[in-house]
């Protein structure tokens, strides 16, 4: 978006004052008016602002996930992108400030030209009242110069205002996008770290290989075999203890029977005696 910076200068030859309140200005350039010229400086600044807005938009539209996947240091890349956004916003802010300043300058120039046209209108009226028709004609010519200057400034002033308003709105949106990017920065970095941790874990498991798992399985089988042997030995020991217990029980029962017969024999002999 471009617009012209229009400046006007009016120089007057020295004239004698005729009538109250009417004065001539001293100049060696004669009764001339300097026309409008293109504001190349402002046009360049506007293009620069548009370029920064475009760069900012490219950053915001970029696929962050793909960029992170390709980057050697994704977290460094994220910080760099945020810095680029901040620099773009800062430069765009300065350009918007320049555009607003140009708008204000054009407005001041417009109002100054309109004010001068009104002043020369009053001077023409005073000249007519003083009977100085020639001076009144000159005053009306000057009024016409300032009126044309104001008329030429009008469109440029309106275009400048539209440009400044649009740049302000775009800058507001970009600042919002930057704040959103800053908020997402922490989330993206956390997600990337989690993904890297999962990848390292998967690589570690894969790096163990079949041999490691086979060795683990063989060790597990050895443990199971040892446990089975221990259980078998325990069962055999239990059986032996059971047999021994039963034999001892029988021995004890035999002794009791012998003692019972001996007791009966003794008592029988005592009764006979």
Coordinates of C-alpha atoms in Angstrom, one line a residue:
X1 CA 0.0 0.0 0.0
X2 CA 1.5 3.3 -1.0
X3 CA 0.6 6.9 -0.9
X4 CA 2.3 10.2 -1.9
X5 CA 3.7 12.7 0.6
X6 CA 2.7 16.0 -0.8
X7 CA 4.3 19.2 0.2
X8 CA 3.7 22.7 -0.9
X9 CA 5.6 25.9 -0.6
X10 CA 4.4 29.3 -1.6
X11 CA 6.7 32.2 -2.2
X12 CA 5.7 35.8 -2.8
X13 CA 7.4 38.8 -4.3
X14 CA 7.7 41.9 -2.2
X15 CA 4.5 43.9 -2.4
X16 CA 3.5 47.2 -0.8
X17 CA 0.8 46.9 1.8
X18 CA -2.5 48.5 0.7
X19 CA -5.4 48.6 3.1
X20 CA -5.5 47.5 6.8
X21 CA -4.3 44.0 7.6
X22 CA -3.0 43.2 4.1
X23 CA 0.7 42.5 4.0
X24 CA 3.0 41.1 1.3
X25 CA 5.8 38.6 1.9
X26 CA 9.3 39.1 0.7
X27 CA 10.7 36.7 -1.8
X28 CA 13.0 36.6 -4.8
X29 CA 11.2 33.7 -6.4
X30 CA 8.1 35.6 -7.5
X31 CA 4.4 34.6 -7.2
X32 CA 4.9 30.9 -7.7
X33 CA 3.6 27.7 -6.0
X34 CA 5.6 24.5 -5.7
X35 CA 3.4 21.5 -6.7
X36 CA 3.2 18.1 -5.1
X37 CA 5.9 15.5 -5.4
X38 CA 5.9 11.8 -4.8
X39 CA 6.8 10.7 -1.3
X40 CA 9.4 8.1 -2.3
X41 CA 10.8 7.8 1.3
X42 CA 7.4 7.0 2.7
X43 CA 6.6 4.6 -0.1
X44 CA 9.9 2.7 0.7
X45 CA 9.0 2.6 4.4
X46 CA 5.5 1.2 3.6
X47 CA 7.0 -1.5 1.4
X48 CA 9.5 -2.3 4.1
X49 CA 6.6 -2.7 6.6
X50 CA 4.7 -4.9 4.1
X51 CA 7.9 -7.0 3.7
X52 CA 8.2 -7.5 7.5
X53 CA 4.5 -8.4 7.7
X54 CA 5.0 -10.9 5.0
X55 CA 8.0 -12.5 6.7
X56 CA 6.0 -12.7 10.0
X57 CA 3.1 -14.4 8.2
X58 CA 5.5 -16.9 6.6
X59 CA 6.9 -17.8 10.0
X60 CA 3.4 -18.2 11.5
X61 CA 2.3 -20.3 8.5
X62 CA 5.3 -22.6 8.6
X63 CA 4.9 -26.2 9.6
X64 CA 6.5 -26.2 13.0
X65 CA 6.4 -30.0 13.3
X66 CA 8.3 -30.5 10.0
X67 CA 10.8 -27.9 11.0
X68 CA 11.4 -29.5 14.3
X69 CA 11.8 -32.9 12.8
X70 CA 14.5 -31.6 10.4
X71 CA 16.4 -29.5 12.9
X72 CA 19.5 -30.8 14.7
X73 CA 18.5 -28.7 17.8
X74 CA 14.7 -28.2 17.8
X75 CA 14.6 -26.2 21.0
X76 CA 17.2 -23.8 19.6
X77 CA 15.1 -23.5 16.4
X78 CA 12.0 -22.7 18.4
X79 CA 13.9 -19.9 20.3
X80 CA 15.3 -18.6 17.0
X81 CA 11.8 -18.5 15.4
X82 CA 10.4 -16.6 18.4
X83 CA 13.3 -14.1 18.2
X84 CA 12.6 -13.6 14.4
X85 CA 9.0 -12.9 15.2
X86 CA 9.9 -10.4 17.9
X87 CA 12.4 -8.6 15.6
X88 CA 9.8 -8.5 12.8
X89 CA 7.2 -7.0 15.2
X90 CA 9.6 -4.4 16.5
X91 CA 10.6 -3.3 13.0
X92 CA 6.9 -3.3 11.9
X93 CA 6.0 -1.2 15.0
X94 CA 8.6 1.4 14.0
X95 CA 7.3 1.5 10.4
X96 CA 3.7 1.9 11.7
X97 CA 5.0 4.8 13.8
X98 CA 6.5 6.4 10.7
X99 CA 3.3 5.9 8.8
X100 CA 1.2 7.5 11.5
X101 CA 3.7 10.4 11.7
X102 CA 3.4 10.9 7.9
X103 CA -0.4 10.9 8.3
X104 CA -0.3 13.5 11.0
X105 CA 2.1 15.6 8.9
X106 CA -0.2 15.5 5.9
X107 CA -3.1 16.5 8.0
X108 CA -1.2 19.5 9.4
X109 CA -0.2 20.5 5.9
X110 CA -3.8 20.2 4.7
X111 CA -5.2 22.3 7.5
X112 CA -2.4 24.9 7.0
X113 CA -3.3 25.2 3.3
X114 CA -7.0 25.5 4.1
X115 CA -6.2 28.1 6.8
X116 CA -4.1 30.1 4.3
X117 CA -6.9 30.0 1.7
X118 CA -9.3 31.4 4.3
X119 CA -6.8 34.1 5.3
X120 CA -6.4 35.2 1.7
X121 CA -10.2 35.2 1.3
X122 CA -10.4 37.7 4.1
X123 CA -7.5 39.8 2.7
X124 CA -9.4 40.0 -0.7
X125 CA -12.5 41.2 1.2
X126 CA -10.5 43.9 2.9
X127 CA -8.9 45.0 -0.3
X128 CA -12.3 45.3 -2.0
X129 CA -13.5 47.3 1.0
X130 CA -10.5 49.6 0.6
X131 CA -11.2 50.0 -3.1
X132 CA -8.1 48.1 -4.2
X133 CA -9.5 45.8 -6.8
X134 CA -6.0 45.0 -8.2
X135 CA -4.8 43.8 -4.8
X136 CA -8.1 42.0 -4.3
X137 CA -7.5 40.1 -7.5
X138 CA -4.0 39.2 -6.3
X139 CA -5.4 38.0 -3.0
X140 CA -8.0 35.9 -4.8
X141 CA -5.2 34.3 -6.9
X142 CA -3.3 33.4 -3.7
X143 CA -6.5 32.0 -2.2
X144 CA -6.9 29.8 -5.3
X145 CA -3.3 28.5 -5.0
X146 CA -3.9 27.4 -1.4
X147 CA -7.3 25.9 -2.3
X148 CA -5.7 23.9 -5.0
X149 CA -2.9 22.8 -2.6
X150 CA -5.5 21.7 0.0
X151 CA -7.5 19.9 -2.7
X152 CA -4.4 18.0 -3.9
X153 CA -3.5 17.1 -0.3
X154 CA -7.0 15.8 0.5
X155 CA -6.8 12.4 -1.3
X156 CA -3.2 11.9 -0.1
X157 CA -4.2 12.6 3.4
X158 CA -7.1 10.1 3.2
X159 CA -4.9 7.5 1.7
X160 CA -2.3 8.0 4.4
X161 CA -5.0 7.6 7.0
X162 CA -6.2 4.3 5.5
X163 CA -2.7 3.1 5.2
X164 CA -1.9 3.8 8.8
X165 CA -5.1 2.3 10.0
X166 CA -4.5 -0.9 8.0
X167 CA -0.9 -1.2 9.2
X168 CA -2.0 -0.7 12.8
X169 CA -4.6 -3.4 12.5
X170 CA -2.1 -5.8 10.9
X171 CA 0.4 -5.1 13.6
X172 CA -2.2 -5.7 16.3
X173 CA -3.0 -9.1 14.7
X174 CA 0.7 -10.0 14.5
X175 CA 1.3 -9.1 18.1
X176 CA -1.5 -11.4 19.0
X177 CA 0.1 -14.1 17.0
X178 CA 3.4 -13.5 18.6
X179 CA 1.9 -13.9 22.1
X180 CA 0.2 -17.1 21.0
X181 CA 3.5 -18.4 19.7
X182 CA 5.2 -17.5 23.0
X183 CA 2.5 -19.4 24.8
X184 CA 2.9 -22.4 22.5
X185 CA 6.6 -22.4 22.8
X186 CA 6.7 -24.1 26.2
X187 CA 4.2 -26.7 25.1
X188 CA 6.0 -27.5 21.9
X189 CA 9.3 -27.9 23.7
X190 CA 7.8 -30.1 26.4
X191 CA 6.2 -32.3 23.7
X192 CA 9.4 -32.5 21.8
X193 CA 11.4 -33.6 24.9
X194 CA 8.7 -36.2 25.7
X195 CA 8.9 -37.5 22.1
X196 CA 12.7 -37.7 22.2
X197 CA 12.5 -39.6 25.5
X198 CA 10.1 -42.1 24.0
X199 CA 12.4 -42.5 21.0
X200 CA 15.5 -43.1 23.1
X201 CA 13.6 -45.7 25.1
X202 CA 12.5 -47.5 21.9
X203 CA 16.0 -47.4 20.6
X204 CA 17.3 -48.8 23.9
X205 CA 14.9 -51.7 23.8
X206 CA 15.7 -52.4 20.2
X207 CA 19.4 -52.3 21.0
X208 CA 19.1 -55.1 23.4
X209 CA 18.6 -57.5 20.6
X210 CA 17.4 -61.1 20.5
X211 CA 20.5 -62.4 22.3
X212 CA 19.8 -60.4 25.4
X213 CA 16.2 -61.6 25.5
X214 CA 17.3 -65.2 24.9
X215 CA 19.8 -65.0 27.7
X216 CA 17.1 -63.6 30.0
X217 CA 14.8 -66.5 29.0
X218 CA 17.5 -69.1 29.6
X219 CA 18.2 -67.6 33.0
X220 CA 14.5 -67.7 33.8
X221 CA 14.4 -71.4 32.8
X222 CA 17.3 -72.1 35.1
X223 CA 15.5 -70.5 38.0
X224 CA 12.3 -72.4 37.2
X225 CA 14.4 -75.7 37.1
X226 CA 16.0 -75.0 40.4
X227 CA 12.6 -74.2 41.9
X228 CA 11.2 -77.5 40.6
X229 CA 14.2 -79.5 42.0
X230 CA 13.8 -77.8 45.3
X231 CA 10.2 -78.7 45.4
X232 CA 11.0 -82.4 44.5
X233 CA 13.6 -82.6 47.2
X234 CA 11.2 -81.2 49.7
X235 CA 8.5 -83.7 48.7
X236 CA 11.0 -86.6 49.0
X237 CA 12.1 -85.4 52.4
X238 CA 8.5 -85.1 53.5
X239 CA 7.9 -88.8 52.4
X240 CA 10.9 -90.0 54.3
X241 CA 9.9 -88.2 57.4
X242 CA 6.4 -89.8 57.1
X243 CA 7.8 -93.3 56.8
X244 CA 10.1 -92.7 59.8
X245 CA 7.3 -91.4 61.8
X246 CA 5.1 -94.4 61.0
X247 CA 7.9 -96.8 61.9
X248 CA 8.6 -95.1 65.2
X249 CA 4.9 -95.3 65.9
X250 CA 4.9 -99.0 65.3
X251 CA 7.9 -99.5 67.5
X252 CA 6.2 -97.6 70.3
X253 CA 3.1 -99.6 69.9
X254 CA 5.1 -102.9 70.0
X255 CA 6.8 -101.8 73.2
X256 CA 3.4 -101.0 74.8
X257 CA 2.1 -104.4 73.9
X258 CA 5.1 -106.1 75.4
X259 CA 4.8 -104.1 78.6
X260 CA 1.0 -104.8 78.7
X261 CA 1.7 -108.6 78.5
X262 CA 4.4 -108.4 81.2
X263 CA 2.1 -106.5 83.5
X264 CA -0.7 -109.0 83.0
X265 CA 1.7 -112.0 83.7
X266 CA 3.0 -110.3 86.9
X267 CA -0.5 -109.6 88.2
X268 CA -1.6 -113.2 87.4
X269 CA 1.3 -114.6 89.4
X270 CA 0.6 -112.4 92.3
X271 CA -3.0 -113.6 92.5
X272 CA -2.0 -117.2 92.5
X273 CA 0.6 -116.7 95.2

